[in-house]
mmCIF file of C-alpha atoms and ligand atoms in Angstrom:
data_model
loop_
_atom_site.group_PDB
_atom_site.id
_atom_site.type_symbol
_atom_site.label_atom_id
_atom_site.label_comp_id
_atom_site.label_asym_id
_atom_site.label_seq_id
_atom_site.Cartn_x
_atom_site.Cartn_y
_atom_site.Cartn_z
ATOM 1 C CA UNK W 3 108.296 95.718 83.677
ATOM 2 C CA UNK W 4 108.577 92.882 86.154
ATOM 3 C CA UNK W 5 105.946 93.085 88.865
ATOM 4 C CA UNK W 6 107.159 91.462 92.038
ATOM 5 C CA UNK W 7 104.420 92.373 94.454
ATOM 6 C CA UNK W 8 100.984 93.834 93.770
ATOM 7 C CA UNK W 9 98.540 94.326 96.607
ATOM 8 C CA UNK W 10 95.076 95.709 97.026
ATOM 9 C CA UNK W 11 95.456 99.088 98.645
ATOM 10 C CA UNK W 12 91.802 100.124 99.180
ATOM 11 C CA UNK W 13 88.590 101.240 97.541
ATOM 12 C CA UNK W 14 87.153 104.784 97.353
ATOM 13 C CA UNK W 15 84.021 106.496 96.246
ATOM 14 C CA UNK W 16 85.656 109.924 96.352
ATOM 15 C CA UNK W 17 88.841 111.884 97.152
ATOM 16 C CA UNK W 18 88.650 111.283 100.920
ATOM 17 C CA UNK W 19 89.260 107.597 100.265
ATOM 18 C CA UNK W 20 92.143 107.912 97.799
ATOM 19 C CA UNK W 21 95.514 106.661 99.028
ATOM 20 C CA UNK W 22 97.768 109.268 100.688
ATOM 21 C CA UNK W 23 101.320 109.900 99.578
ATOM 22 C CA UNK W 24 102.737 110.904 96.251
ATOM 23 C CA UNK W 25 103.094 107.788 94.153
ATOM 24 C CA UNK W 26 102.135 108.250 90.485
ATOM 25 C CA UNK W 27 98.990 106.511 89.188
ATOM 26 C CA UNK W 28 97.838 104.792 86.018
ATOM 27 C CA UNK W 29 94.067 104.283 85.728
ATOM 28 C CA UNK W 30 92.176 101.665 83.681
ATOM 29 C CA UNK W 31 88.747 102.525 82.325
ATOM 30 C CA UNK W 32 86.256 100.868 79.988
ATOM 31 C CA UNK W 33 82.763 99.522 79.519
ATOM 32 C CA UNK W 34 81.872 96.641 81.747
ATOM 33 C CA UNK W 35 82.712 93.242 80.271
ATOM 34 C CA UNK W 36 85.470 94.740 78.112
ATOM 35 C CA UNK W 37 88.013 92.483 79.891
ATOM 36 C CA UNK W 38 89.369 95.067 82.353
ATOM 37 C CA UNK W 39 89.730 92.788 85.397
ATOM 38 C CA UNK W 40 91.187 89.960 83.330
ATOM 39 C CA UNK W 41 93.772 92.356 81.909
ATOM 40 C CA UNK W 42 94.680 93.917 85.260
ATOM 41 C CA UNK W 43 95.099 90.478 86.799
ATOM 42 C CA UNK W 44 97.272 89.367 83.852
ATOM 43 C CA UNK W 45 99.451 92.516 84.125
ATOM 44 C CA UNK W 46 99.853 92.087 87.893
ATOM 45 C CA UNK W 47 100.276 88.305 87.690
ATOM 46 C CA UNK W 48 97.575 87.870 90.299
ATOM 47 C CA UNK W 49 94.503 85.785 89.639
ATOM 48 C CA UNK W 50 91.416 87.284 91.202
ATOM 49 C CA UNK W 51 93.002 90.522 92.500
ATOM 50 C CA UNK W 52 90.799 92.722 90.349
ATOM 51 C CA UNK W 53 87.160 91.612 90.579
ATOM 52 C CA UNK W 54 85.118 91.114 87.420
ATOM 53 C CA UNK W 55 81.922 93.048 86.797
ATOM 54 C CA UNK W 56 80.168 89.706 87.253
ATOM 55 C CA UNK W 57 80.879 90.094 91.003
ATOM 56 C CA UNK W 58 77.947 92.028 92.469
ATOM 57 C CA UNK W 59 78.843 95.274 94.200
ATOM 58 C CA UNK W 60 82.603 94.867 93.688
ATOM 59 C CA UNK W 61 83.074 97.255 90.825
ATOM 60 C CA UNK W 62 81.163 100.392 91.778
ATOM 61 C CA UNK W 63 84.106 101.858 93.647
ATOM 62 C CA UNK W 64 87.520 102.990 92.520
ATOM 63 C CA UNK W 65 90.005 100.256 93.485
ATOM 64 C CA UNK W 66 93.710 100.979 94.085
ATOM 65 C CA UNK W 67 96.483 98.468 93.753
ATOM 66 C CA UNK W 68 99.984 99.148 95.068
ATOM 67 C CA UNK W 69 102.563 97.845 92.633
ATOM 68 C CA UNK W 70 105.963 97.245 94.273
ATOM 69 C CA UNK W 71 105.614 100.473 96.241
ATOM 70 C CA UNK W 72 106.417 102.324 92.976
ATOM 71 C CA UNK W 73 102.986 103.347 91.746
ATOM 72 C CA UNK W 74 99.261 102.679 92.002
ATOM 73 C CA UNK W 75 97.311 100.846 89.328
ATOM 74 C CA UNK W 76 93.769 102.211 89.566
ATOM 75 C CA UNK W 77 90.716 100.228 88.502
ATOM 76 C CA UNK W 78 87.843 102.604 87.667
ATOM 77 C CA UNK W 79 84.226 101.418 87.689
ATOM 78 C CA UNK W 80 83.136 99.870 84.372
ATOM 79 C CA UNK W 81 80.579 102.055 82.662
ATOM 80 C CA UNK W 82 77.611 101.222 80.393
ATOM 81 C CA UNK W 83 76.520 98.264 82.512
ATOM 82 C CA UNK W 84 73.089 97.373 81.122
ATOM 83 C CA UNK W 85 71.813 95.827 84.354
ATOM 84 C CA UNK W 86 72.613 98.876 86.464
ATOM 85 C CA UNK W 87 69.900 101.581 86.815
ATOM 86 C CA UNK W 88 70.562 104.889 85.051
ATOM 87 C CA UNK W 89 70.695 106.845 88.318
ATOM 88 C CA UNK W 90 73.395 104.544 89.716
ATOM 89 C CA UNK W 91 75.334 104.692 86.428
ATOM 90 C CA UNK W 92 75.291 108.491 86.660
ATOM 91 C CA UNK W 93 76.787 108.236 90.185
ATOM 92 C CA UNK W 94 79.573 105.929 88.915
ATOM 93 C CA UNK W 95 80.252 108.310 86.082
ATOM 94 C CA UNK W 96 80.523 111.188 88.564
ATOM 95 C CA UNK W 97 83.080 109.198 90.550
ATOM 96 C CA UNK W 98 85.146 108.506 87.423
ATOM 97 C CA UNK W 99 85.038 112.148 86.276
ATOM 98 C CA UNK W 100 85.913 113.446 89.714
ATOM 99 C CA UNK W 101 88.919 111.123 89.940
ATOM 100 C CA UNK W 102 90.173 111.871 86.433
ATOM 101 C CA UNK W 103 89.812 115.661 86.657
ATOM 102 C CA UNK W 104 90.867 115.987 90.264
ATOM 103 C CA UNK W 105 93.612 113.453 90.940
ATOM 104 C CA UNK W 106 97.006 115.143 90.946
ATOM 105 C CA UNK W 107 98.908 111.798 90.927
ATOM 106 C CA UNK W 108 97.223 110.585 87.728
ATOM 107 C CA UNK W 109 99.704 110.279 84.848
ATOM 108 C CA UNK W 110 97.906 108.082 82.306
ATOM 109 C CA UNK W 111 94.416 106.686 81.537
ATOM 110 C CA UNK W 112 94.315 103.381 79.718
ATOM 111 C CA UNK W 113 90.930 103.140 78.004
ATOM 112 C CA UNK W 114 89.890 99.637 77.024
ATOM 113 C CA UNK W 115 87.668 98.833 74.031
ATOM 114 C CA UNK W 116 86.730 95.359 72.665
ATOM 115 C CA UNK W 117 88.646 94.736 69.430
ATOM 116 C CA UNK W 118 85.557 93.106 67.879
ATOM 117 C CA UNK W 119 83.278 96.098 68.105
ATOM 118 C CA UNK W 120 83.221 99.681 66.881
ATOM 119 C CA UNK W 121 83.506 102.094 69.803
ATOM 120 C CA UNK W 122 80.341 102.732 71.722
ATOM 121 C CA UNK W 123 79.049 106.289 72.218
ATOM 122 C CA UNK W 124 80.292 106.145 75.815
ATOM 123 C CA UNK W 125 83.801 105.204 74.612
ATOM 124 C CA UNK W 126 83.828 108.123 72.143
ATOM 125 C CA UNK W 127 82.654 110.503 74.890
ATOM 126 C CA UNK W 128 85.353 109.247 77.175
ATOM 127 C CA UNK W 129 88.114 109.803 74.597
ATOM 128 C CA UNK W 130 86.805 113.250 73.658
ATOM 129 C CA UNK W 131 86.537 114.170 77.296
ATOM 130 C CA UNK W 132 90.110 112.961 78.130
ATOM 131 C CA UNK W 133 91.414 114.951 75.170
ATOM 132 C CA UNK W 134 89.435 118.036 76.258
ATOM 133 C CA UNK W 135 90.866 117.853 79.735
ATOM 134 C CA UNK W 136 94.334 117.125 78.320
ATOM 135 C CA UNK W 137 94.682 113.884 80.266
ATOM 136 C CA UNK W 138 97.326 111.624 78.657
ATOM 137 C CA UNK W 139 95.568 108.480 77.444
ATOM 138 C CA UNK W 140 96.085 105.319 75.473
ATOM 139 C CA UNK W 141 93.455 103.134 73.894
ATOM 140 C CA UNK W 142 93.901 99.352 74.359
ATOM 141 C CA UNK W 143 91.890 96.934 72.189
ATOM 142 C CA UNK W 144 91.150 93.826 74.253
ATOM 143 C CA UNK W 145 90.546 90.149 73.345
ATOM 144 C CA UNK W 146 92.794 90.204 70.288
ATOM 145 C CA UNK W 147 92.704 86.385 70.275
ATOM 146 C CA UNK W 148 89.054 86.524 69.173
ATOM 147 C CA UNK W 149 90.142 87.690 65.677
ATOM 148 C CA UNK W 150 92.683 86.285 63.252
ATOM 149 C CA UNK W 151 95.930 88.173 62.848
ATOM 150 C CA UNK W 152 94.941 90.172 59.717
ATOM 151 C CA UNK W 153 91.516 91.038 61.050
ATOM 152 C CA UNK W 154 92.947 92.092 64.419
ATOM 153 C CA UNK W 155 95.454 94.451 62.729
ATOM 154 C CA UNK W 156 92.704 95.911 60.616
ATOM 155 C CA UNK W 157 90.302 96.309 63.550
ATOM 156 C CA UNK W 158 92.982 98.054 65.662
ATOM 157 C CA UNK W 159 93.758 100.455 62.808
ATOM 158 C CA UNK W 160 90.055 101.169 62.398
ATOM 159 C CA UNK W 161 89.687 101.916 66.109
ATOM 160 C CA UNK W 162 92.718 104.248 66.036
ATOM 161 C CA UNK W 163 91.253 106.180 63.148
ATOM 162 C CA UNK W 164 87.794 106.237 64.656
ATOM 163 C CA UNK W 165 88.965 107.416 68.096
ATOM 164 C CA UNK W 166 91.856 109.496 66.841
ATOM 165 C CA UNK W 167 94.136 107.861 69.410
ATOM 166 C CA UNK W 168 97.037 105.508 69.646
ATOM 167 C CA UNK W 169 95.699 101.906 69.897
ATOM 168 C CA UNK W 170 97.522 98.894 71.244
ATOM 169 C CA UNK W 171 95.970 95.405 70.759
ATOM 170 C CA UNK W 172 96.310 92.844 73.555
ATOM 171 C CA UNK W 173 95.068 89.443 74.593
ATOM 172 C CA UNK W 174 95.079 88.892 78.306
ATOM 173 C CA UNK W 175 94.065 85.285 77.770
ATOM 174 C CA UNK W 176 97.138 84.560 75.593
ATOM 175 C CA UNK W 177 99.313 87.102 77.345
ATOM 176 C CA UNK W 178 99.970 88.907 74.068
ATOM 177 C CA UNK W 179 100.842 92.576 73.895
ATOM 178 C CA UNK W 180 101.361 92.866 77.647
ATOM 179 C CA UNK W 181 105.039 93.754 77.436
ATOM 180 C CA UNK W 182 104.272 96.566 74.982
ATOM 181 C CA UNK W 183 101.462 97.780 77.207
ATOM 182 C CA UNK W 184 103.762 97.795 80.278
ATOM 183 C CA UNK W 185 106.319 99.823 78.301
ATOM 184 C CA UNK W 186 103.701 102.401 77.425
ATOM 185 C CA UNK W 187 102.448 102.512 81.023
ATOM 186 C CA UNK W 188 105.957 102.875 82.381
ATOM 187 C CA UNK W 189 106.651 105.757 79.973
ATOM 188 C CA UNK W 190 103.371 107.384 81.012
ATOM 189 C CA UNK W 191 104.241 107.012 84.717
ATOM 190 C CA UNK W 192 107.921 107.846 84.805
ATOM 191 C CA UNK W 193 108.745 109.483 81.488
ATOM 192 C CA UNK W 194 111.105 107.656 79.134
ATOM 193 C CA UNK W 195 111.243 103.942 80.019
ATOM 194 C CA UNK W 196 113.879 103.349 82.731
HETATM 195 P P1 GDP L 29 85.377 93.448 83.030
HETATM 196 O O1 GDP L 29 83.908 93.526 83.272
HETATM 197 O O2 GDP L 29 85.803 94.553 82.090
HETATM 198 O O3 GDP L 29 86.215 93.402 84.254
HETATM 199 O O4 GDP L 29 85.638 92.126 82.152
HETATM 200 P P2 GDP L 29 86.186 90.698 82.595
HETATM 201 O O5 GDP L 29 87.636 90.733 82.853
HETATM 202 O O6 GDP L 29 85.256 90.127 83.635
HETATM 203 O O7 GDP L 29 85.957 89.917 81.242
HETATM 204 C C1 GDP L 29 84.702 89.826 80.584
HETATM 205 C C2 GDP L 29 84.639 88.544 79.769
HETATM 206 O O8 GDP L 29 85.614 88.593 78.731
HETATM 207 C C3 GDP L 29 84.981 87.282 80.576
HETATM 208 O O9 GDP L 29 84.159 86.255 80.123
HETATM 209 C C4 GDP L 29 86.413 87.008 80.232
HETATM 210 O O10 GDP L 29 86.750 85.641 80.342
HETATM 211 C C5 GDP L 29 86.517 87.486 78.790
HETATM 212 N N1 GDP L 29 87.868 87.942 78.446
HETATM 213 C C6 GDP L 29 88.607 88.839 79.097
HETATM 214 N N2 GDP L 29 89.823 88.959 78.507
HETATM 215 C C7 GDP L 29 89.835 88.163 77.436
HETATM 216 C C8 GDP L 29 90.821 87.862 76.377
HETATM 217 O O11 GDP L 29 91.950 88.375 76.361
HETATM 218 N N3 GDP L 29 90.431 86.962 75.423
HETATM 219 C C9 GDP L 29 89.187 86.384 75.456
HETATM 220 N N4 GDP L 29 88.919 85.544 74.452
HETATM 221 N N5 GDP L 29 88.271 86.626 76.392
HETATM 222 C C10 GDP L 29 88.583 87.493 77.376
#
């Protein structure tokens, strides 16, 4: 998919702040530091559009990006952030769950995991929970460039088995795997790729 114009369309803590209208949505989720903002910026060809979890206070809300007036790309708060108090983490989690279970426009959740590590308990819970609620989802292994080719293939296969999900490996830094990810997203949003 060729993105011509992506623009920040607002932040929300809950449904009253979600964008109006009936555009379909694809949401990106993952533990903080997994590379979510870097990947979103690479996909949208916009440096600094999605804010990294290193930016204080920028990532506790759900952020919506309008992509060419065709759909919204939704950046969910990163979970498992060690420096955030448990009570606040629980509030973020509530926001994520409310969005995922309640948002009619949601077509696909892209769950990011670091290719170098086995899935964390929170990642497993997220996958199990998406499956339980029958929310279409895709697991993306980030930072593929950190491993050699053989090790990356092996790690992605291990994650797929472990999480019982389809896994796509990408490197935002080297812009690898982005076309395949866009194809999967487009199919999730609009059915068979146009
Ligand atoms: P977020 O907290 O999930 O939004 O993660 P960020 O996008 O801020 O990335 C966390 C760290 O991982 C940063 O230091 C990034 O530079 C690094 N990172 C993100 N994507 C990649 C990648 O594709 N390859 C490599 N090697 N590092 C990456």
